[in-house]
């Protein structure tokens, strides 16, 4: 194995944010008991923020970004993994504090890795990626809250993004009636192809929220936050639930406690970064069982490492549909 490999590297030089593709030394990788040849990675919204420098995602410099990857183990002193095993990584601070997946090689603690389900190729695993794995966690959270497919319509916000696209696919496959909320009405045919029954405009949910609105949704998956989430909460049926996992519109929540104390609405926070290993393994098992892999062809677009900086700008600007899979 070569002593160097190709990587996308984020650095800060004289207080200036810098991004370049360059050779990186294996000796400069961080501690870990498993080394992986990365086959595929992705560009998530968080990656976009890290690469563009538009939010302080990267906590040390220089750093290889990329919060997830799939690949094959090439060296291991971890008893769980052996050379040749195919693995997935999502989260754990990779691409933020630990060198990430936008490189030909990664070295990480084996306790962060999930075995690749036999149902998926490494490409398909990253067509799902952190966004799709998070969507599955959201669906599981709604199920845990007692939501069933006969409860009524389920709203998915940020519908044309990575989380939204996979959430629509999963929920429709499980028999739920899904309504997609999007600021991109031109994506109607795409969203209905994934399984959305109908669409509403993001503008409907972007105004100043009322304490309580007309009850419309049995539940929701929200990747947007801020006024959109506050409006969604005000419109949830009595006893319904919202799984919240994103903040594309903002980190604030300008609503009231009325939905919680007058309608017994549940707001469930969903974290994919530090999610305990048993739960994340369950999520990947559910994805292998419940996701129609044929829909991944519509959801995912392929890209090369050299295209990532431009794609990072586009995903932060809300111009990316579905998922971007980087062929390392």
mmCIF file of C-alpha atoms in Angstrom:
data_model
loop_
_atom_site.group_PDB
_atom_site.id
_atom_site.type_symbol
_atom_site.label_atom_id
_atom_site.label_comp_id
_atom_site.label_asym_id
_atom_site.label_seq_id
_atom_site.Cartn_x
_atom_site.Cartn_y
_atom_site.Cartn_z
ATOM 1 C CA UNK A 1 0.000 0.000 0.000
ATOM 2 C CA UNK A 2 1.282 3.471 -0.884
ATOM 3 C CA UNK A 3 2.431 5.790 1.886
ATOM 4 C CA UNK A 4 0.230 8.553 0.442
ATOM 5 C CA UNK A 5 -3.261 8.804 -0.993
ATOM 6 C CA UNK A 6 -5.524 11.434 -2.568
ATOM 7 C CA UNK A 7 -7.779 13.447 -0.287
ATOM 8 C CA UNK A 8 -9.884 16.583 -0.165
ATOM 9 C CA UNK A 9 -8.379 18.701 2.601
ATOM 10 C CA UNK A 10 -9.837 21.714 4.414
ATOM 11 C CA UNK A 11 -7.333 24.040 6.043
ATOM 12 C CA UNK A 12 -7.112 27.519 7.530
ATOM 13 C CA UNK A 13 -4.117 29.570 6.405
ATOM 14 C CA UNK A 14 -3.649 33.099 7.734
ATOM 15 C CA UNK A 15 -7.335 33.062 8.823
ATOM 16 C CA UNK A 16 -8.422 32.163 5.293
ATOM 17 C CA UNK A 17 -10.530 29.061 4.639
ATOM 18 C CA UNK A 18 -8.819 26.853 2.056
ATOM 19 C CA UNK A 19 -9.881 23.684 0.243
ATOM 20 C CA UNK A 20 -7.686 21.564 -2.012
ATOM 21 C CA UNK A 21 -7.315 18.062 -3.378
ATOM 22 C CA UNK A 22 -3.822 16.809 -2.609
ATOM 23 C CA UNK A 23 -1.685 13.878 -1.554
ATOM 24 C CA UNK A 24 -2.052 13.027 2.110
ATOM 25 C CA UNK A 25 0.325 10.875 4.140
ATOM 26 C CA UNK A 26 -0.972 7.721 5.797
ATOM 27 C CA UNK A 27 1.304 8.592 8.717
ATOM 28 C CA UNK A 28 -0.810 11.721 9.294
ATOM 29 C CA UNK A 29 -4.073 9.819 9.719
ATOM 30 C CA UNK A 30 -5.519 9.805 13.223
ATOM 31 C CA UNK A 31 -5.655 6.929 15.669
ATOM 32 C CA UNK A 32 -7.883 3.968 14.886
ATOM 33 C CA UNK A 33 -7.743 0.191 14.852
ATOM 34 C CA UNK A 34 -9.290 -0.250 11.396
ATOM 35 C CA UNK A 35 -7.997 1.088 8.067
ATOM 36 C CA UNK A 36 -10.439 1.245 5.168
ATOM 37 C CA UNK A 37 -9.986 1.749 1.441
ATOM 38 C CA UNK A 38 -12.856 4.125 0.762
ATOM 39 C CA UNK A 39 -14.984 3.216 -2.252
ATOM 40 C CA UNK A 40 -17.715 5.849 -1.943
ATOM 41 C CA UNK A 41 -18.522 8.890 0.145
ATOM 42 C CA UNK A 42 -21.130 11.641 -0.149
ATOM 43 C CA UNK A 43 -21.803 15.349 0.062
ATOM 44 C CA UNK A 44 -24.242 16.012 2.897
ATOM 45 C CA UNK A 45 -25.517 19.423 4.011
ATOM 46 C CA UNK A 46 -23.077 19.341 6.921
ATOM 47 C CA UNK A 47 -20.260 18.530 4.484
ATOM 48 C CA UNK A 48 -21.320 21.525 2.423
ATOM 49 C CA UNK A 49 -21.024 23.795 5.455
ATOM 50 C CA UNK A 50 -17.639 22.309 6.358
ATOM 51 C CA UNK A 51 -16.156 22.597 2.874
ATOM 52 C CA UNK A 52 -17.463 26.108 2.167
ATOM 53 C CA UNK A 53 -16.590 27.330 5.668
ATOM 54 C CA UNK A 54 -20.082 28.786 6.084
ATOM 55 C CA UNK A 55 -20.419 27.247 9.542
ATOM 56 C CA UNK A 56 -17.760 26.141 12.062
ATOM 57 C CA UNK A 57 -18.213 22.422 11.400
ATOM 58 C CA UNK A 58 -14.490 21.626 11.166
ATOM 59 C CA UNK A 59 -12.944 21.666 14.636
ATOM 60 C CA UNK A 60 -9.282 21.171 13.737
ATOM 61 C CA UNK A 61 -7.058 21.942 10.754
ATOM 62 C CA UNK A 62 -5.994 20.545 8.395
ATOM 63 C CA UNK A 63 -8.859 18.048 8.157
ATOM 64 C CA UNK A 64 -10.310 15.678 5.576
ATOM 65 C CA UNK A 65 -14.075 16.348 5.513
ATOM 66 C CA UNK A 66 -16.806 13.812 4.762
ATOM 67 C CA UNK A 67 -19.136 12.626 7.518
ATOM 68 C CA UNK A 68 -19.691 9.191 6.000
ATOM 69 C CA UNK A 69 -18.108 6.564 3.777
ATOM 70 C CA UNK A 70 -18.349 2.972 2.623
ATOM 71 C CA UNK A 71 -15.426 0.766 1.714
ATOM 72 C CA UNK A 72 -13.343 -2.333 2.346
ATOM 73 C CA UNK A 73 -11.149 -3.058 5.375
ATOM 74 C CA UNK A 74 -7.451 -3.292 4.470
ATOM 75 C CA UNK A 75 -5.971 -3.521 7.975
ATOM 76 C CA UNK A 76 -7.512 -4.261 11.363
ATOM 77 C CA UNK A 77 -6.496 -4.981 14.932
ATOM 78 C CA UNK A 78 -10.173 -4.888 15.950
ATOM 79 C CA UNK A 79 -11.684 -8.283 16.769
ATOM 80 C CA UNK A 80 -14.964 -7.440 15.014
ATOM 81 C CA UNK A 81 -13.513 -6.698 11.559
ATOM 82 C CA UNK A 82 -11.069 -8.532 9.324
ATOM 83 C CA UNK A 83 -9.345 -7.627 6.070
ATOM 84 C CA UNK A 84 -11.825 -7.755 3.203
ATOM 85 C CA UNK A 85 -14.930 -6.823 5.242
ATOM 86 C CA UNK A 86 -17.159 -4.146 3.705
ATOM 87 C CA UNK A 87 -18.182 -1.446 6.169
ATOM 88 C CA UNK A 88 -20.150 1.789 6.558
ATOM 89 C CA UNK A 89 -19.425 4.802 8.739
ATOM 90 C CA UNK A 90 -21.870 7.579 9.649
ATOM 91 C CA UNK A 91 -21.129 10.382 12.097
ATOM 92 C CA UNK A 92 -19.077 10.028 15.304
ATOM 93 C CA UNK A 93 -17.416 13.389 14.591
ATOM 94 C CA UNK A 94 -15.766 12.110 11.401
ATOM 95 C CA UNK A 95 -15.347 15.013 8.990
ATOM 96 C CA UNK A 96 -15.545 17.396 11.961
ATOM 97 C CA UNK A 97 -12.852 16.379 14.452
ATOM 98 C CA UNK A 98 -11.524 13.183 12.854
ATOM 99 C CA UNK A 99 -10.369 12.762 9.244
ATOM 100 C CA UNK A 100 -13.371 11.811 7.125
ATOM 101 C CA UNK A 101 -14.508 9.995 4.047
ATOM 102 C CA UNK A 102 -13.598 12.309 1.168
ATOM 103 C CA UNK A 103 -10.316 10.497 0.645
ATOM 104 C CA UNK A 104 -9.030 7.190 -0.684
ATOM 105 C CA UNK A 105 -8.145 5.926 2.803
ATOM 106 C CA UNK A 106 -9.674 6.309 6.257
ATOM 107 C CA UNK A 107 -8.500 5.087 9.645
ATOM 108 C CA UNK A 108 -11.067 4.962 12.456
ATOM 109 C CA UNK A 109 -11.942 3.080 15.637
ATOM 110 C CA UNK A 110 -13.742 -0.139 14.736
ATOM 111 C CA UNK A 111 -16.483 0.667 17.262
ATOM 112 C CA UNK A 112 -17.676 3.370 14.831
ATOM 113 C CA UNK A 113 -18.197 0.971 11.923
ATOM 114 C CA UNK A 114 -21.307 -0.901 10.809
ATOM 115 C CA UNK A 115 -21.001 -4.002 8.606
ATOM 116 C CA UNK A 116 -22.348 -3.357 5.113
ATOM 117 C CA UNK A 117 -25.717 -5.157 4.797
ATOM 118 C CA UNK A 118 -25.644 -7.840 2.101
ATOM 119 C CA UNK A 119 -28.595 -6.115 0.422
ATOM 120 C CA UNK A 120 -26.443 -3.096 -0.567
ATOM 121 C CA UNK A 121 -23.379 -2.339 -2.637
ATOM 122 C CA UNK A 122 -20.992 0.323 -1.336
ATOM 123 C CA UNK A 123 -22.542 2.724 -3.867
ATOM 124 C CA UNK A 124 -26.068 2.009 -2.658
ATOM 125 C CA UNK A 125 -24.976 2.394 0.963
ATOM 126 C CA UNK A 126 -23.817 5.924 0.194
ATOM 127 C CA UNK A 127 -26.849 6.674 -1.984
ATOM 128 C CA UNK A 128 -28.579 6.181 1.363
ATOM 129 C CA UNK A 129 -25.716 7.655 3.399
ATOM 130 C CA UNK A 130 -26.057 9.638 6.593
ATOM 131 C CA UNK A 131 -29.122 11.438 5.238
ATOM 132 C CA UNK A 132 -30.970 8.203 4.497
ATOM 133 C CA UNK A 133 -29.856 6.547 7.724
ATOM 134 C CA UNK A 134 -31.162 9.626 9.560
ATOM 135 C CA UNK A 135 -34.453 9.335 7.682
ATOM 136 C CA UNK A 136 -34.762 5.745 8.898
ATOM 137 C CA UNK A 137 -34.100 6.873 12.474
ATOM 138 C CA UNK A 138 -36.917 9.403 12.045
ATOM 139 C CA UNK A 139 -39.323 6.739 10.789
ATOM 140 C CA UNK A 140 -38.391 4.493 13.715
ATOM 141 C CA UNK A 141 -38.963 7.398 16.126
ATOM 142 C CA UNK A 142 -42.468 7.962 14.726
ATOM 143 C CA UNK A 143 -43.201 4.243 15.021
ATOM 144 C CA UNK A 144 -41.963 4.258 18.630
ATOM 145 C CA UNK A 145 -44.361 7.156 19.287
ATOM 146 C CA UNK A 146 -47.250 4.942 18.186
ATOM 147 C CA UNK A 147 -47.787 6.259 14.671
ATOM 148 C CA UNK A 148 -49.290 3.761 12.227
ATOM 149 C CA UNK A 149 -49.924 3.887 8.488
ATOM 150 C CA UNK A 150 -53.647 4.329 9.084
ATOM 151 C CA UNK A 151 -53.272 7.369 11.343
ATOM 152 C CA UNK A 152 -53.507 9.969 8.583
ATOM 153 C CA UNK A 153 -51.225 11.973 6.336
ATOM 154 C CA UNK A 154 -47.525 12.275 7.200
ATOM 155 C CA UNK A 155 -45.708 15.461 6.202
ATOM 156 C CA UNK A 156 -42.074 15.440 5.096
ATOM 157 C CA UNK A 157 -40.369 18.848 4.978
ATOM 158 C CA UNK A 158 -37.242 19.571 2.970
ATOM 159 C CA UNK A 159 -38.692 16.904 0.736
ATOM 160 C CA UNK A 160 -36.301 17.104 -2.212
ATOM 161 C CA UNK A 161 -33.190 16.921 -0.013
ATOM 162 C CA UNK A 162 -31.401 13.759 1.071
ATOM 163 C CA UNK A 163 -33.316 13.127 4.296
ATOM 164 C CA UNK A 164 -36.624 14.051 2.708
ATOM 165 C CA UNK A 165 -36.137 11.910 -0.390
ATOM 166 C CA UNK A 166 -35.355 8.755 1.570
ATOM 167 C CA UNK A 167 -38.044 9.487 4.183
ATOM 168 C CA UNK A 168 -40.690 9.718 1.446
ATOM 169 C CA UNK A 169 -39.472 6.471 -0.106
ATOM 170 C CA UNK A 170 -39.495 4.639 3.225
ATOM 171 C CA UNK A 171 -42.836 5.935 4.476
ATOM 172 C CA UNK A 172 -44.628 5.264 1.205
ATOM 173 C CA UNK A 173 -43.127 1.761 1.060
ATOM 174 C CA UNK A 174 -44.456 1.156 4.588
ATOM 175 C CA UNK A 175 -47.959 2.181 3.548
ATOM 176 C CA UNK A 176 -48.124 5.738 4.887
ATOM 177 C CA UNK A 177 -49.871 8.524 2.998
ATOM 178 C CA UNK A 178 -47.038 11.033 2.471
ATOM 179 C CA UNK A 179 -47.295 14.735 1.688
ATOM 180 C CA UNK A 180 -44.092 16.443 0.543
ATOM 181 C CA UNK A 181 -43.331 20.017 1.581
ATOM 182 C CA UNK A 182 -40.810 21.678 -0.729
ATOM 183 C CA UNK A 183 -39.619 25.046 -1.929
ATOM 184 C CA UNK A 184 -38.940 23.491 -5.341
ATOM 185 C CA UNK A 185 -42.283 22.824 -7.056
ATOM 186 C CA UNK A 186 -40.406 21.807 -10.232
ATOM 187 C CA UNK A 187 -39.534 18.572 -8.406
ATOM 188 C CA UNK A 188 -43.155 17.394 -8.280
ATOM 189 C CA UNK A 189 -42.678 14.454 -10.656
ATOM 190 C CA UNK A 190 -39.524 13.366 -8.787
ATOM 191 C CA UNK A 191 -41.242 13.464 -5.388
ATOM 192 C CA UNK A 192 -44.295 11.593 -6.637
ATOM 193 C CA UNK A 193 -41.999 9.010 -8.213
ATOM 194 C CA UNK A 194 -40.547 8.436 -4.741
ATOM 195 C CA UNK A 195 -44.026 7.916 -3.321
ATOM 196 C CA UNK A 196 -45.414 11.315 -2.295
ATOM 197 C CA UNK A 197 -49.188 11.463 -2.643
ATOM 198 C CA UNK A 198 -49.203 15.253 -2.996
ATOM 199 C CA UNK A 199 -47.109 18.400 -2.465
ATOM 200 C CA UNK A 200 -47.473 21.630 -0.537
ATOM 201 C CA UNK A 201 -45.310 24.717 -0.888
ATOM 202 C CA UNK A 202 -42.782 25.577 1.803
ATOM 203 C CA UNK A 203 -44.282 29.069 1.757
ATOM 204 C CA UNK A 204 -47.414 27.661 3.406
ATOM 205 C CA UNK A 205 -45.328 26.905 6.484
ATOM 206 C CA UNK A 206 -42.891 29.827 6.457
ATOM 207 C CA UNK A 207 -45.089 32.539 7.941
ATOM 208 C CA UNK A 208 -45.357 33.534 11.604
ATOM 209 C CA UNK A 209 -46.688 30.467 13.434
ATOM 210 C CA UNK A 210 -49.981 30.466 15.313
ATOM 211 C CA UNK A 211 -50.015 28.790 18.739
ATOM 212 C CA UNK A 212 -52.458 26.265 17.292
ATOM 213 C CA UNK A 213 -53.466 25.780 13.682
ATOM 214 C CA UNK A 214 -55.957 23.523 11.988
ATOM 215 C CA UNK A 215 -55.012 19.881 12.583
ATOM 216 C CA UNK A 216 -53.679 18.503 9.287
ATOM 217 C CA UNK A 217 -50.951 15.937 9.884
ATOM 218 C CA UNK A 218 -50.808 12.721 11.894
ATOM 219 C CA UNK A 219 -47.056 13.135 12.069
ATOM 220 C CA UNK A 220 -44.058 14.632 10.310
ATOM 221 C CA UNK A 221 -40.389 14.274 9.514
ATOM 222 C CA UNK A 222 -38.747 17.703 9.650
ATOM 223 C CA UNK A 223 -35.290 18.565 8.327
ATOM 224 C CA UNK A 224 -35.846 22.334 8.197
ATOM 225 C CA UNK A 225 -36.423 23.727 11.696
ATOM 226 C CA UNK A 226 -37.306 27.330 12.572
ATOM 227 C CA UNK A 227 -40.715 28.668 11.429
ATOM 228 C CA UNK A 228 -41.443 25.624 9.303
ATOM 229 C CA UNK A 229 -41.114 23.295 12.287
ATOM 230 C CA UNK A 230 -43.130 25.642 14.519
ATOM 231 C CA UNK A 231 -45.936 25.737 11.948
ATOM 232 C CA UNK A 232 -45.851 21.965 11.507
ATOM 233 C CA UNK A 233 -46.156 21.439 15.271
ATOM 234 C CA UNK A 234 -49.195 23.719 15.408
ATOM 235 C CA UNK A 235 -50.937 21.558 12.776
ATOM 236 C CA UNK A 236 -50.288 18.061 14.157
ATOM 237 C CA UNK A 237 -53.279 15.913 15.147
ATOM 238 C CA UNK A 238 -53.990 15.276 18.809
ATOM 239 C CA UNK A 239 -51.444 12.751 20.081
ATOM 240 C CA UNK A 240 -49.349 12.970 16.915
ATOM 241 C CA UNK A 241 -45.587 13.214 16.651
ATOM 242 C CA UNK A 242 -42.830 15.055 14.790
ATOM 243 C CA UNK A 243 -39.315 13.658 14.299
ATOM 244 C CA UNK A 244 -36.934 16.616 13.938
ATOM 245 C CA UNK A 245 -33.436 16.101 12.548
ATOM 246 C CA UNK A 246 -32.370 19.255 10.689
ATOM 247 C CA UNK A 247 -32.027 23.023 10.739
ATOM 248 C CA UNK A 248 -31.773 24.099 7.107
ATOM 249 C CA UNK A 249 -33.991 27.139 7.770
ATOM 250 C CA UNK A 250 -32.549 27.924 11.187
ATOM 251 C CA UNK A 251 -31.759 26.713 14.687
ATOM 252 C CA UNK A 252 -34.558 28.710 16.343
ATOM 253 C CA UNK A 253 -38.048 27.418 17.142
ATOM 254 C CA UNK A 254 -40.407 30.421 17.282
ATOM 255 C CA UNK A 255 -43.521 28.547 18.408
ATOM 256 C CA UNK A 256 -45.454 27.953 21.616
ATOM 257 C CA UNK A 257 -46.032 25.135 24.089
ATOM 258 C CA UNK A 258 -49.705 24.932 23.079
ATOM 259 C CA UNK A 259 -49.354 21.865 20.789
ATOM 260 C CA UNK A 260 -47.631 19.934 23.564
ATOM 261 C CA UNK A 261 -49.984 20.709 26.444
ATOM 262 C CA UNK A 262 -53.294 21.068 24.575
ATOM 263 C CA UNK A 263 -52.892 18.376 21.911
ATOM 264 C CA UNK A 264 -50.330 16.058 23.514
ATOM 265 C CA UNK A 265 -48.063 16.415 20.480
ATOM 266 C CA UNK A 266 -44.642 14.797 20.747
ATOM 267 C CA UNK A 267 -41.500 16.490 19.371
ATOM 268 C CA UNK A 268 -38.770 13.870 19.046
ATOM 269 C CA UNK A 269 -35.190 14.928 18.440
ATOM 270 C CA UNK A 270 -33.286 12.572 16.149
ATOM 271 C CA UNK A 271 -29.485 12.510 16.279
ATOM 272 C CA UNK A 272 -27.454 10.442 13.847
ATOM 273 C CA UNK A 273 -23.944 11.426 14.970
ATOM 274 C CA UNK A 274 -23.741 9.838 18.440
ATOM 275 C CA UNK A 275 -26.612 7.392 17.982
ATOM 276 C CA UNK A 276 -25.818 4.215 19.995
ATOM 277 C CA UNK A 277 -24.521 1.304 17.935
ATOM 278 C CA UNK A 278 -27.490 -1.055 18.565
ATOM 279 C CA UNK A 279 -29.902 1.598 17.287
ATOM 280 C CA UNK A 280 -27.830 2.419 14.205
ATOM 281 C CA UNK A 281 -27.435 -1.276 13.351
ATOM 282 C CA UNK A 282 -31.200 -1.635 13.684
ATOM 283 C CA UNK A 283 -31.649 1.337 11.324
ATOM 284 C CA UNK A 284 -29.416 -0.245 8.677
ATOM 285 C CA UNK A 285 -31.208 -3.569 9.059
ATOM 286 C CA UNK A 286 -34.517 -1.780 8.548
ATOM 287 C CA UNK A 287 -33.164 0.042 5.491
ATOM 288 C CA UNK A 288 -32.115 -3.289 3.990
ATOM 289 C CA UNK A 289 -35.625 -4.628 4.602
ATOM 290 C CA UNK A 290 -37.883 -1.630 3.953
ATOM 291 C CA UNK A 291 -36.230 0.552 1.309
ATOM 292 C CA UNK A 292 -36.943 -0.023 -2.373
ATOM 293 C CA UNK A 293 -33.380 0.060 -3.726
ATOM 294 C CA UNK A 294 -34.704 0.753 -7.236
ATOM 295 C CA UNK A 295 -35.593 4.269 -6.047
ATOM 296 C CA UNK A 296 -31.953 4.972 -5.213
ATOM 297 C CA UNK A 297 -31.245 5.427 -8.920
ATOM 298 C CA UNK A 298 -33.629 8.398 -8.929
ATOM 299 C CA UNK A 299 -32.373 9.748 -5.608
ATOM 300 C CA UNK A 300 -28.614 9.583 -6.212
ATOM 301 C CA UNK A 301 -26.290 11.344 -8.628
ATOM 302 C CA UNK A 302 -22.638 10.378 -9.078
ATOM 303 C CA UNK A 303 -19.720 12.762 -8.697
ATOM 304 C CA UNK A 304 -15.941 12.699 -8.633
ATOM 305 C CA UNK A 305 -13.769 14.062 -5.839
ATOM 306 C CA UNK A 306 -12.796 17.040 -8.012
ATOM 307 C CA UNK A 307 -16.455 18.089 -8.262
ATOM 308 C CA UNK A 308 -17.034 18.164 -4.510
ATOM 309 C CA UNK A 309 -16.082 21.831 -3.778
ATOM 310 C CA UNK A 310 -18.602 23.108 -6.336
ATOM 311 C CA UNK A 311 -21.258 20.653 -5.139
ATOM 312 C CA UNK A 312 -20.684 21.837 -1.569
ATOM 313 C CA UNK A 313 -21.647 25.362 -2.609
ATOM 314 C CA UNK A 314 -24.751 24.035 -4.360
ATOM 315 C CA UNK A 315 -25.994 21.929 -1.467
ATOM 316 C CA UNK A 316 -25.704 24.849 0.965
ATOM 317 C CA UNK A 317 -27.647 26.987 -1.525
ATOM 318 C CA UNK A 318 -30.410 24.358 -1.647
ATOM 319 C CA UNK A 319 -29.773 23.468 -5.284
ATOM 320 C CA UNK A 320 -29.070 19.753 -4.856
ATOM 321 C CA UNK A 321 -31.851 17.216 -5.299
ATOM 322 C CA UNK A 322 -31.609 13.944 -3.423
ATOM 323 C CA UNK A 323 -28.159 12.527 -2.745
ATOM 324 C CA UNK A 324 -24.667 13.039 -4.160
ATOM 325 C CA UNK A 325 -22.480 9.919 -4.139
ATOM 326 C CA UNK A 326 -18.759 10.578 -4.553
ATOM 327 C CA UNK A 327 -16.856 7.813 -6.360
ATOM 328 C CA UNK A 328 -13.528 7.804 -4.569
#
